[in-house]
Amino acid sequence: MPENAVPPATLPAPVARPSPAVVVWALAVCLGLQPLTTDLYLPALPGIKAELGASMSGVQLTLSALLLAFGFGQLLLGPLADRIGRRPVLIGGLLGYAVSAIGCLLAPGIEALVAWRVLQGLCMAAAVVCARAMVRDLFVPRDGMRVLSQGLSGLGVIALSSPLLGGLVVTAFGWRAAFVVLWLFAVATLAFIVLALPETIPRKNPAATRPGPLLAAYGRIARDPTFLAFASLTTATYAGLFTFLAASSFVFIEVLGLSRVAYGLAVASSSVAYLGGTFACRHWLARHGVRGTVKRGSVFTLAGGLSMAGLALAGVHSAWAIVLPQALFAFGHGIHQPCGQAGAVGPFPQEAGTAAALNGFVLAMGAFGVGAWLGVALDGTVMPMTLAVGFWALVTTLIAWTLVQRHGDPAAAAASVG
């Protein structure tokens, strides 16, 4: 057999198909690990900066380095999950995540904290990429969007509670206590996966991690117009959300003078809107299809981003002038993410892990760039954050109204690939 030839896919040992409730719960906790990892300790960032004597760029690196590792980790772990199955990669990632949370808890300085956050990002990649691939294992693209929106509703609940819980924990016990909460969540998720979630991959691919076939698969996926449309959509909308998340603790606490608990409530309001968006997504998918749903969601995205930027340019620098527009943006985000994540993987039923990994990598690189920019752009005012959210809202809307409308049919793309 030639070196780069793909051997026949092998069938795993028979496993029980998970119930819909188990799938939704698994999606919620595995995908929810990402906002928990970023949002829970947002109220702690000013405290980390003060206690560890770190620069603004150093503190931002605890977020951007995490996302850099998260992106590259998916490129490695997605194909590995196609080769050996979702379950071993997922369990190994959760074990490593628990270890990294303890490392962050005990970190003596900003350099050590960044290093442990890198490991945390790699392990978080295992949970997220396996969850996205699992949707394609079990469902056709349109059903996958509906189920993924249910899982992302659970993620919304986690995102809703994370900043408020983080504000309470950090206020009562200090910034290190945030990582105790992350450790507890990782252990509980690991127990659930071990006890309740069987293997979902329909066929393992022994060649999935071989360099030749892997590079060929990445090239083929990256050239697919449906993948490009939905990957661009998820990346742009998450870049806007990450701009808000990464900058908001400094803007709300240091610039606008909110307490940590009040800040947690402000961010939680965005999560409530995001949760509403995931419910609207399921309703609109049934009535308007994928393209119509994404087009309607982008109206909220654009209204939120432009109103936030417009109010800031008009000199209205207050918490409500950020919170209310951000709620509109987050509502749109709750529509774009389930459609975009399932849509990007939809054309590739036999390479779901690899496609999910490439989508996640592109998304993480976008967020990494945002974090690096914020490290030098934050200037003690609301302007960098508000203008950037407006910019990403405009980009997201343009993608939704052009690329997704032209190429946003993952079912048809899957048929053509097949």
Short mmCIF file of C-alpha atoms in Angstrom, two decimals:
data_model
loop_
_atom_site.label_atom_id
_atom_site.label_comp_id
_atom_site.label_asym_id
_atom_site.label_seq_id
_atom_site.Cartn_x
_atom_site.Cartn_y
_atom_site.Cartn_z
CA MET A 1 0.00 0.00 0.00
CA PRO A 2 1.47 3.45 -0.86
CA GLU A 3 2.73 5.49 2.06
CA ASN A 4 -0.06 8.07 1.90
CA ALA A 5 -2.86 5.69 1.03
CA VAL A 6 -5.80 5.61 3.42
CA PRO A 7 -6.50 2.06 4.67
CA PRO A 8 -10.10 0.95 5.03
CA ALA A 9 -11.85 2.47 8.05
CA THR A 10 -12.40 -0.01 10.86
CA LEU A 11 -15.54 -0.55 12.84
CA PRO A 12 -15.28 -0.23 16.62
CA ALA A 13 -16.70 -2.78 18.97
CA PRO A 14 -20.50 -2.45 19.18
CA VAL A 15 -21.60 0.19 21.69
CA ALA A 16 -24.94 1.41 22.94
CA ARG A 17 -26.15 4.60 21.28
CA PRO A 18 -26.39 7.31 23.95
CA SER A 19 -29.83 8.66 24.76
CA PRO A 20 -30.67 12.18 23.54
CA ALA A 21 -30.58 13.46 27.13
CA VAL A 22 -27.07 12.07 27.66
CA VAL A 23 -25.90 13.65 24.39
CA VAL A 24 -27.28 17.07 25.33
CA TRP A 25 -25.77 16.90 28.82
CA ALA A 26 -22.42 15.78 27.42
CA LEU A 27 -22.44 18.65 24.94
CA ALA A 28 -23.36 21.14 27.65
CA VAL A 29 -20.57 20.17 30.05
CA CYS A 30 -17.86 19.55 27.44
CA LEU A 31 -18.53 22.71 25.44
CA GLY A 32 -19.29 24.58 28.66
CA LEU A 33 -15.74 23.96 29.80
CA GLN A 34 -14.60 26.69 27.38
CA PRO A 35 -16.66 29.62 28.75
CA LEU A 36 -16.11 28.37 32.29
CA THR A 37 -12.34 28.41 31.74
CA THR A 38 -12.39 31.94 30.35
CA ASP A 39 -15.33 33.58 32.15
CA LEU A 40 -15.04 32.30 35.72
CA TYR A 41 -11.75 33.98 36.42
CA LEU A 42 -12.44 37.24 34.56
CA PRO A 43 -13.25 39.02 37.86
CA ALA A 44 -9.84 37.82 39.10
CA LEU A 45 -7.76 39.50 36.39
CA PRO A 46 -7.21 42.82 38.20
CA GLY A 47 -6.29 40.87 41.36
CA ILE A 48 -3.83 38.67 39.45
CA LYS A 49 -2.24 41.77 37.97
CA ALA A 50 -1.82 43.34 41.40
CA GLU A 51 -0.73 40.28 43.43
CA LEU A 52 1.71 38.86 40.88
CA GLY A 53 3.02 42.25 39.79
CA ALA A 54 2.21 41.46 36.18
CA SER A 55 1.91 43.82 33.25
CA MET A 56 -1.33 44.23 31.32
CA SER A 57 0.11 42.19 28.44
CA GLY A 58 1.18 39.49 30.91
CA VAL A 59 -2.31 39.21 32.35
CA GLN A 60 -3.86 39.12 28.86
CA LEU A 61 -1.41 36.32 28.03
CA THR A 62 -3.16 34.07 30.56
CA LEU A 63 -6.14 34.25 28.18
CA SER A 64 -4.45 34.50 24.79
CA ALA A 65 -1.90 31.73 25.49
CA LEU A 66 -4.73 29.49 26.67
CA LEU A 67 -6.53 30.07 23.36
CA LEU A 68 -3.36 29.56 21.32
CA ALA A 69 -2.88 26.16 22.95
CA PHE A 70 -6.58 25.46 22.55
CA GLY A 71 -6.32 26.10 18.82
CA PHE A 72 -3.22 24.01 18.13
CA GLY A 73 -4.43 21.30 20.50
CA GLN A 74 -7.51 20.78 18.35
CA LEU A 75 -5.37 20.26 15.25
CA LEU A 76 -3.67 17.36 17.04
CA LEU A 77 -6.52 15.93 19.08
CA GLY A 78 -9.26 16.08 16.44
CA PRO A 79 -7.47 13.64 14.11
CA LEU A 80 -6.45 11.54 17.12
CA ALA A 81 -10.13 11.27 18.05
CA ASP A 82 -10.86 10.11 14.47
CA ARG A 83 -8.19 7.43 14.87
CA ILE A 84 -8.74 6.01 18.37
CA GLY A 85 -12.24 7.28 19.20
CA ARG A 86 -13.82 10.18 21.07
CA ARG A 87 -13.98 8.60 24.49
CA PRO A 88 -10.25 8.01 25.24
CA VAL A 89 -9.28 11.48 23.99
CA LEU A 90 -12.05 13.06 26.03
CA ILE A 91 -11.19 11.20 29.23
CA GLY A 92 -7.47 11.94 28.87
CA GLY A 93 -8.18 15.62 28.27
CA LEU A 94 -10.36 15.95 31.34
CA LEU A 95 -7.72 14.26 33.51
CA GLY A 96 -5.08 16.67 32.24
CA TYR A 97 -7.41 19.62 32.75
CA ALA A 98 -7.89 18.70 36.42
CA VAL A 99 -4.11 18.56 36.90
CA SER A 100 -3.64 21.94 35.19
CA ALA A 101 -6.26 23.55 37.46
CA ILE A 102 -4.21 22.51 40.50
CA GLY A 103 -1.09 23.91 38.82
CA CYS A 104 -2.82 27.27 38.27
CA LEU A 105 -3.98 27.28 41.89
CA LEU A 106 -0.40 26.89 43.14
CA ALA A 107 1.35 29.10 40.54
CA PRO A 108 3.94 31.35 42.25
CA GLY A 109 4.18 33.91 39.44
CA ILE A 110 2.68 35.04 36.16
CA GLU A 111 5.07 32.91 34.08
CA ALA A 112 4.02 29.72 35.86
CA LEU A 113 0.37 30.68 35.62
CA VAL A 114 0.68 31.20 31.86
CA ALA A 115 2.44 27.83 31.49
CA TRP A 116 -0.31 25.98 33.36
CA ARG A 117 -2.94 27.82 31.35
CA VAL A 118 -1.25 26.54 28.17
CA LEU A 119 -1.72 22.96 29.42
CA GLN A 120 -5.27 23.83 30.37
CA GLY A 121 -5.94 25.05 26.84
CA LEU A 122 -4.57 21.83 25.32
CA CYS A 123 -6.78 19.72 27.56
CA MET A 124 -9.82 21.92 26.97
CA ALA A 125 -9.31 21.29 23.25
CA ALA A 126 -9.92 17.57 23.81
CA ALA A 127 -13.32 18.20 25.40
CA VAL A 128 -14.51 20.72 22.83
CA VAL A 129 -13.34 18.98 19.66
CA CYS A 130 -14.73 15.61 20.77
CA ALA A 131 -18.08 17.18 21.62
CA ARG A 132 -18.37 18.85 18.20
CA ALA A 133 -17.34 15.66 16.41
CA MET A 134 -19.82 13.62 18.45
CA VAL A 135 -22.68 15.69 17.00
CA ARG A 136 -21.69 14.70 13.47
CA ASP A 137 -21.21 11.07 14.57
CA LEU A 138 -24.83 10.84 15.65
CA PHE A 139 -26.84 13.31 13.53
CA VAL A 140 -27.26 14.64 10.02
CA PRO A 141 -26.29 18.34 9.77
CA ARG A 142 -29.72 19.93 10.28
CA ASP A 143 -30.58 17.70 13.24
CA GLY A 144 -27.08 18.33 14.53
CA MET A 145 -27.70 22.08 14.58
CA ARG A 146 -30.86 21.57 16.61
CA VAL A 147 -29.19 19.22 19.11
CA LEU A 148 -26.11 21.42 19.30
CA SER A 149 -28.32 24.42 20.07
CA GLN A 150 -29.76 22.43 22.99
CA GLY A 151 -26.27 21.68 24.25
CA LEU A 152 -25.30 25.31 23.80
CA SER A 153 -28.33 26.29 25.86
CA GLY A 154 -26.67 24.32 28.66
CA LEU A 155 -23.44 26.09 27.84
CA GLY A 156 -25.37 29.35 28.17
CA VAL A 157 -26.40 28.44 31.70
CA ILE A 158 -22.75 27.72 32.54
CA ALA A 159 -21.66 30.99 30.92
CA LEU A 160 -24.44 32.81 32.77
CA SER A 161 -23.33 31.59 36.18
CA SER A 162 -19.55 31.70 35.62
CA PRO A 163 -18.78 35.44 35.96
CA LEU A 164 -21.18 35.90 38.85
CA LEU A 165 -19.83 32.83 40.64
CA GLY A 166 -16.33 34.01 39.88
CA GLY A 167 -17.06 37.43 41.34
CA LEU A 168 -18.42 35.90 44.54
CA VAL A 169 -15.58 33.39 44.90
CA VAL A 170 -12.82 35.89 44.14
CA THR A 171 -14.31 38.49 46.50
CA ALA A 172 -14.60 35.95 49.33
CA PHE A 173 -11.44 33.85 48.87
CA GLY A 174 -9.12 35.53 46.37
CA TRP A 175 -8.27 34.82 42.74
CA ARG A 176 -6.74 31.38 43.35
CA ALA A 177 -10.07 30.00 44.52
CA ALA A 178 -11.40 30.34 40.96
CA PHE A 179 -9.20 27.43 39.95
CA VAL A 180 -10.60 25.25 42.71
CA VAL A 181 -14.00 25.67 41.06
CA LEU A 182 -12.51 24.70 37.68
CA TRP A 183 -10.98 21.57 39.24
CA LEU A 184 -14.31 20.55 40.77
CA PHE A 185 -16.11 21.01 37.45
CA ALA A 186 -13.49 18.98 35.58
CA VAL A 187 -13.72 16.09 38.05
CA ALA A 188 -17.52 16.08 37.94
CA THR A 189 -17.51 16.15 34.12
CA LEU A 190 -14.98 13.32 34.00
CA ALA A 191 -17.17 11.18 36.25
CA PHE A 192 -20.21 11.82 34.04
CA ILE A 193 -18.34 10.94 30.83
CA VAL A 194 -16.88 7.74 32.30
CA LEU A 195 -20.21 6.56 33.67
CA ALA A 196 -22.73 7.73 31.06
CA LEU A 197 -21.24 8.40 27.62
CA PRO A 198 -20.32 5.49 25.33
CA GLU A 199 -18.10 5.74 22.27
CA THR A 200 -19.92 7.49 19.41
CA ILE A 201 -17.56 7.25 16.44
CA PRO A 202 -19.13 5.05 13.74
CA ARG A 203 -15.79 4.13 12.11
CA LYS A 204 -12.26 4.65 13.30
CA ASN A 205 -9.72 5.80 10.74
CA PRO A 206 -6.27 4.25 11.33
CA ALA A 207 -4.70 6.76 8.94
CA ALA A 208 -6.20 9.85 10.56
CA THR A 209 -2.94 10.93 12.23
CA ARG A 210 -0.53 9.96 9.45
CA PRO A 211 1.08 13.15 8.10
CA GLY A 212 0.26 12.61 4.44
CA PRO A 213 -3.45 11.77 4.75
CA LEU A 214 -3.85 14.30 7.56
CA LEU A 215 -2.41 17.20 5.56
CA ALA A 216 -4.49 16.14 2.56
CA ALA A 217 -7.63 16.08 4.73
CA TYR A 218 -6.91 19.52 6.17
CA GLY A 219 -6.32 20.90 2.69
CA ARG A 220 -9.52 19.37 1.34
CA ILE A 221 -11.58 20.69 4.27
CA ALA A 222 -10.02 24.14 4.14
CA ARG A 223 -10.92 24.51 0.45
CA ASP A 224 -14.55 23.52 0.93
CA PRO A 225 -16.76 26.62 0.49
CA THR A 226 -19.35 25.47 3.04
CA PHE A 227 -16.64 24.95 5.64
CA LEU A 228 -15.14 28.35 4.85
CA ALA A 229 -18.50 30.08 5.17
CA PHE A 230 -19.37 28.62 8.55
CA ALA A 231 -15.83 28.71 9.96
CA SER A 232 -15.63 32.40 9.06
CA LEU A 233 -18.97 33.00 10.76
CA THR A 234 -18.00 31.27 14.02
CA THR A 235 -14.61 32.98 14.08
CA ALA A 236 -15.94 36.49 13.55
CA THR A 237 -18.78 36.24 16.06
CA TYR A 238 -16.49 34.67 18.69
CA ALA A 239 -13.87 37.37 18.10
CA GLY A 240 -16.49 39.95 19.03
CA LEU A 241 -17.55 38.01 22.10
CA PHE A 242 -13.96 37.43 23.18
CA THR A 243 -13.21 41.14 22.82
CA PHE A 244 -15.92 41.80 25.38
CA LEU A 245 -14.84 38.98 27.69
CA ALA A 246 -11.13 39.78 27.66
CA ALA A 247 -11.52 43.53 28.17
CA SER A 248 -14.68 43.80 30.25
CA SER A 249 -13.21 43.22 33.71
CA PHE A 250 -10.83 46.15 33.28
CA VAL A 251 -13.46 48.37 31.66
CA PHE A 252 -16.23 47.66 34.17
CA ILE A 253 -14.11 47.42 37.34
CA GLU A 254 -11.23 49.84 36.75
CA VAL A 255 -12.73 52.35 34.32
CA LEU A 256 -16.42 52.40 35.31
CA GLY A 257 -15.92 51.52 38.99
CA LEU A 258 -18.20 48.47 39.31
CA SER A 259 -17.64 45.96 42.11
CA ARG A 260 -16.61 42.41 41.17
CA VAL A 261 -20.08 41.10 41.98
CA ALA A 262 -21.76 43.86 39.96
CA TYR A 263 -19.38 43.09 37.13
CA GLY A 264 -20.38 39.43 37.32
CA LEU A 265 -24.01 40.44 37.01
CA ALA A 266 -23.23 42.62 34.00
CA VAL A 267 -21.51 39.76 32.18
CA ALA A 268 -24.24 37.34 33.27
CA SER A 269 -26.82 39.51 31.50
CA SER A 270 -24.94 38.86 28.26
CA SER A 271 -25.16 35.13 28.92
CA VAL A 272 -28.93 35.39 29.46
CA ALA A 273 -29.22 36.97 26.02
CA TYR A 274 -26.98 34.27 24.55
CA LEU A 275 -29.22 31.62 26.08
CA GLY A 276 -32.22 33.28 24.47
CA GLY A 277 -30.42 33.18 21.14
CA THR A 278 -29.94 29.40 21.33
CA PHE A 279 -33.71 28.97 21.91
CA ALA A 280 -34.49 31.27 18.99
CA CYS A 281 -32.06 29.28 16.86
CA ARG A 282 -34.01 26.05 17.33
CA HIS A 283 -37.31 27.79 16.58
CA TRP A 284 -36.06 29.61 13.49
CA LEU A 285 -34.26 26.57 12.05
CA ALA A 286 -37.61 24.77 11.81
CA ARG A 287 -39.29 27.76 10.15
CA HIS A 288 -36.60 29.46 8.08
CA GLY A 289 -33.80 26.95 7.52
CA VAL A 290 -30.11 27.52 8.11
CA ARG A 291 -29.59 30.53 5.86
CA GLY A 292 -32.69 32.34 7.07
CA THR A 293 -31.79 31.71 10.70
CA VAL A 294 -28.28 33.05 10.31
CA LYS A 295 -29.53 36.10 8.39
CA ARG A 296 -32.02 36.95 11.16
CA GLY A 297 -29.43 36.44 13.89
CA SER A 298 -27.03 38.85 12.22
CA VAL A 299 -29.59 41.67 12.55
CA PHE A 300 -29.17 41.45 16.34
CA THR A 301 -25.40 41.14 16.01
CA LEU A 302 -25.17 44.28 13.91
CA ALA A 303 -27.57 46.27 16.08
CA GLY A 304 -25.62 45.40 19.21
CA GLY A 305 -22.15 46.07 17.87
CA LEU A 306 -22.94 49.33 16.11
CA SER A 307 -24.97 50.72 19.01
CA MET A 308 -22.16 49.95 21.46
CA ALA A 309 -19.60 51.67 19.26
CA GLY A 310 -21.95 54.55 18.45
CA LEU A 311 -22.74 55.29 22.10
CA ALA A 312 -19.05 55.26 22.97
CA LEU A 313 -18.21 57.64 20.13
CA ALA A 314 -21.06 59.91 21.29
CA GLY A 315 -19.40 60.15 24.71
CA VAL A 316 -21.86 57.91 26.60
CA HIS A 317 -19.42 55.99 28.79
CA SER A 318 -21.49 54.05 31.30
CA ALA A 319 -22.24 50.44 32.16
CA TRP A 320 -25.70 50.38 30.57
CA ALA A 321 -24.33 51.72 27.28
CA ILE A 322 -22.22 48.54 27.09
CA VAL A 323 -24.50 45.98 28.76
CA LEU A 324 -27.59 46.60 26.61
CA PRO A 325 -25.82 46.53 23.22
CA GLN A 326 -23.79 43.50 24.32
CA ALA A 327 -27.05 41.67 25.07
CA LEU A 328 -28.11 42.16 21.44
CA PHE A 329 -24.73 40.96 20.19
CA ALA A 330 -24.85 37.93 22.49
CA PHE A 331 -28.35 37.02 21.28
CA GLY A 332 -27.01 36.88 17.74
CA HIS A 333 -24.01 34.89 18.94
CA GLY A 334 -26.37 32.29 20.38
CA ILE A 335 -27.77 31.81 16.87
CA HIS A 336 -24.51 31.88 14.91
CA GLN A 337 -22.54 29.42 17.03
CA PRO A 338 -24.75 26.30 16.78
CA CYS A 339 -25.39 26.93 13.09
CA GLY A 340 -21.73 27.66 12.40
CA GLN A 341 -20.20 24.82 14.40
CA ALA A 342 -22.52 22.14 13.04
CA GLY A 343 -22.43 23.63 9.55
CA ALA A 344 -18.63 23.60 9.33
CA VAL A 345 -18.46 19.91 10.24
CA GLY A 346 -21.56 18.88 8.29
CA PRO A 347 -19.93 18.12 4.92
CA PHE A 348 -17.44 15.68 6.48
CA PRO A 349 -19.18 12.76 8.23
CA GLN A 350 -16.07 10.54 7.97
CA GLU A 351 -13.68 13.26 9.16
CA ALA A 352 -15.79 15.00 11.77
CA GLY A 353 -12.98 15.25 14.31
CA THR A 354 -10.56 16.70 11.78
CA ALA A 355 -13.12 19.22 10.47
CA ALA A 356 -14.11 20.24 14.00
CA ALA A 357 -10.44 20.65 14.86
CA LEU A 358 -9.73 22.92 11.91
CA ASN A 359 -12.80 25.02 12.66
CA GLY A 360 -11.80 25.30 16.30
CA PHE A 361 -8.24 26.19 15.36
CA VAL A 362 -9.34 29.06 13.13
CA LEU A 363 -11.70 30.32 15.84
CA ALA A 364 -9.00 30.14 18.51
CA MET A 365 -6.45 31.95 16.33
CA GLY A 366 -8.94 34.76 15.84
CA ALA A 367 -9.42 35.05 19.59
CA PHE A 368 -5.66 34.86 20.18
CA GLY A 369 -5.16 37.79 17.84
CA VAL A 370 -7.84 39.76 19.67
CA GLY A 371 -6.21 39.02 23.04
CA ALA A 372 -2.77 40.04 21.81
CA TRP A 373 -4.18 43.28 20.40
CA LEU A 374 -6.04 44.10 23.61
CA GLY A 375 -2.81 43.64 25.59
CA VAL A 376 -1.44 46.78 23.93
CA ALA A 377 -4.66 48.59 22.99
CA LEU A 378 -6.40 48.89 26.37
CA ASP A 379 -5.79 52.46 27.44
CA GLY A 380 -7.93 53.05 30.50
CA THR A 381 -11.02 53.99 28.48
CA VAL A 382 -13.99 52.11 27.02
CA MET A 383 -13.01 52.92 23.43
CA PRO A 384 -10.82 49.94 22.39
CA MET A 385 -13.38 47.39 23.54
CA THR A 386 -16.50 49.12 22.22
CA LEU A 387 -15.07 49.95 18.80
CA ALA A 388 -13.68 46.44 18.37
CA VAL A 389 -17.05 44.84 19.20
CA GLY A 390 -18.63 47.12 16.59
CA PHE A 391 -16.02 46.07 14.03
CA TRP A 392 -16.56 42.35 14.59
CA ALA A 393 -20.32 42.78 14.48
CA LEU A 394 -19.98 44.32 11.04
CA VAL A 395 -17.67 41.52 9.84
CA THR A 396 -20.01 38.83 11.20
CA THR A 397 -23.00 40.38 9.47
CA LEU A 398 -21.22 40.64 6.12
CA ILE A 399 -20.28 36.95 6.31
CA ALA A 400 -23.83 35.98 7.29
CA TRP A 401 -25.35 37.95 4.43
CA THR A 402 -22.87 36.82 1.75
CA LEU A 403 -20.84 33.62 2.27
CA VAL A 404 -23.45 31.77 4.31
CA GLN A 405 -26.23 32.68 1.88
CA ARG A 406 -24.18 31.35 -1.05
CA HIS A 407 -22.66 28.23 0.50
CA GLY A 408 -24.57 27.55 3.69
CA ASP A 409 -26.10 24.15 2.88
CA PRO A 410 -24.05 21.53 4.77
CA ALA A 411 -26.42 18.70 3.80
CA ALA A 412 -25.90 19.32 0.10
CA ALA A 413 -22.17 19.72 0.65
CA ALA A 414 -22.05 16.38 2.50
CA ALA A 415 -23.82 14.69 -0.39
CA SER A 416 -21.36 16.12 -2.90
CA VAL A 417 -18.36 15.11 -0.76
CA GLY A 418 -19.80 11.66 -0.25
#
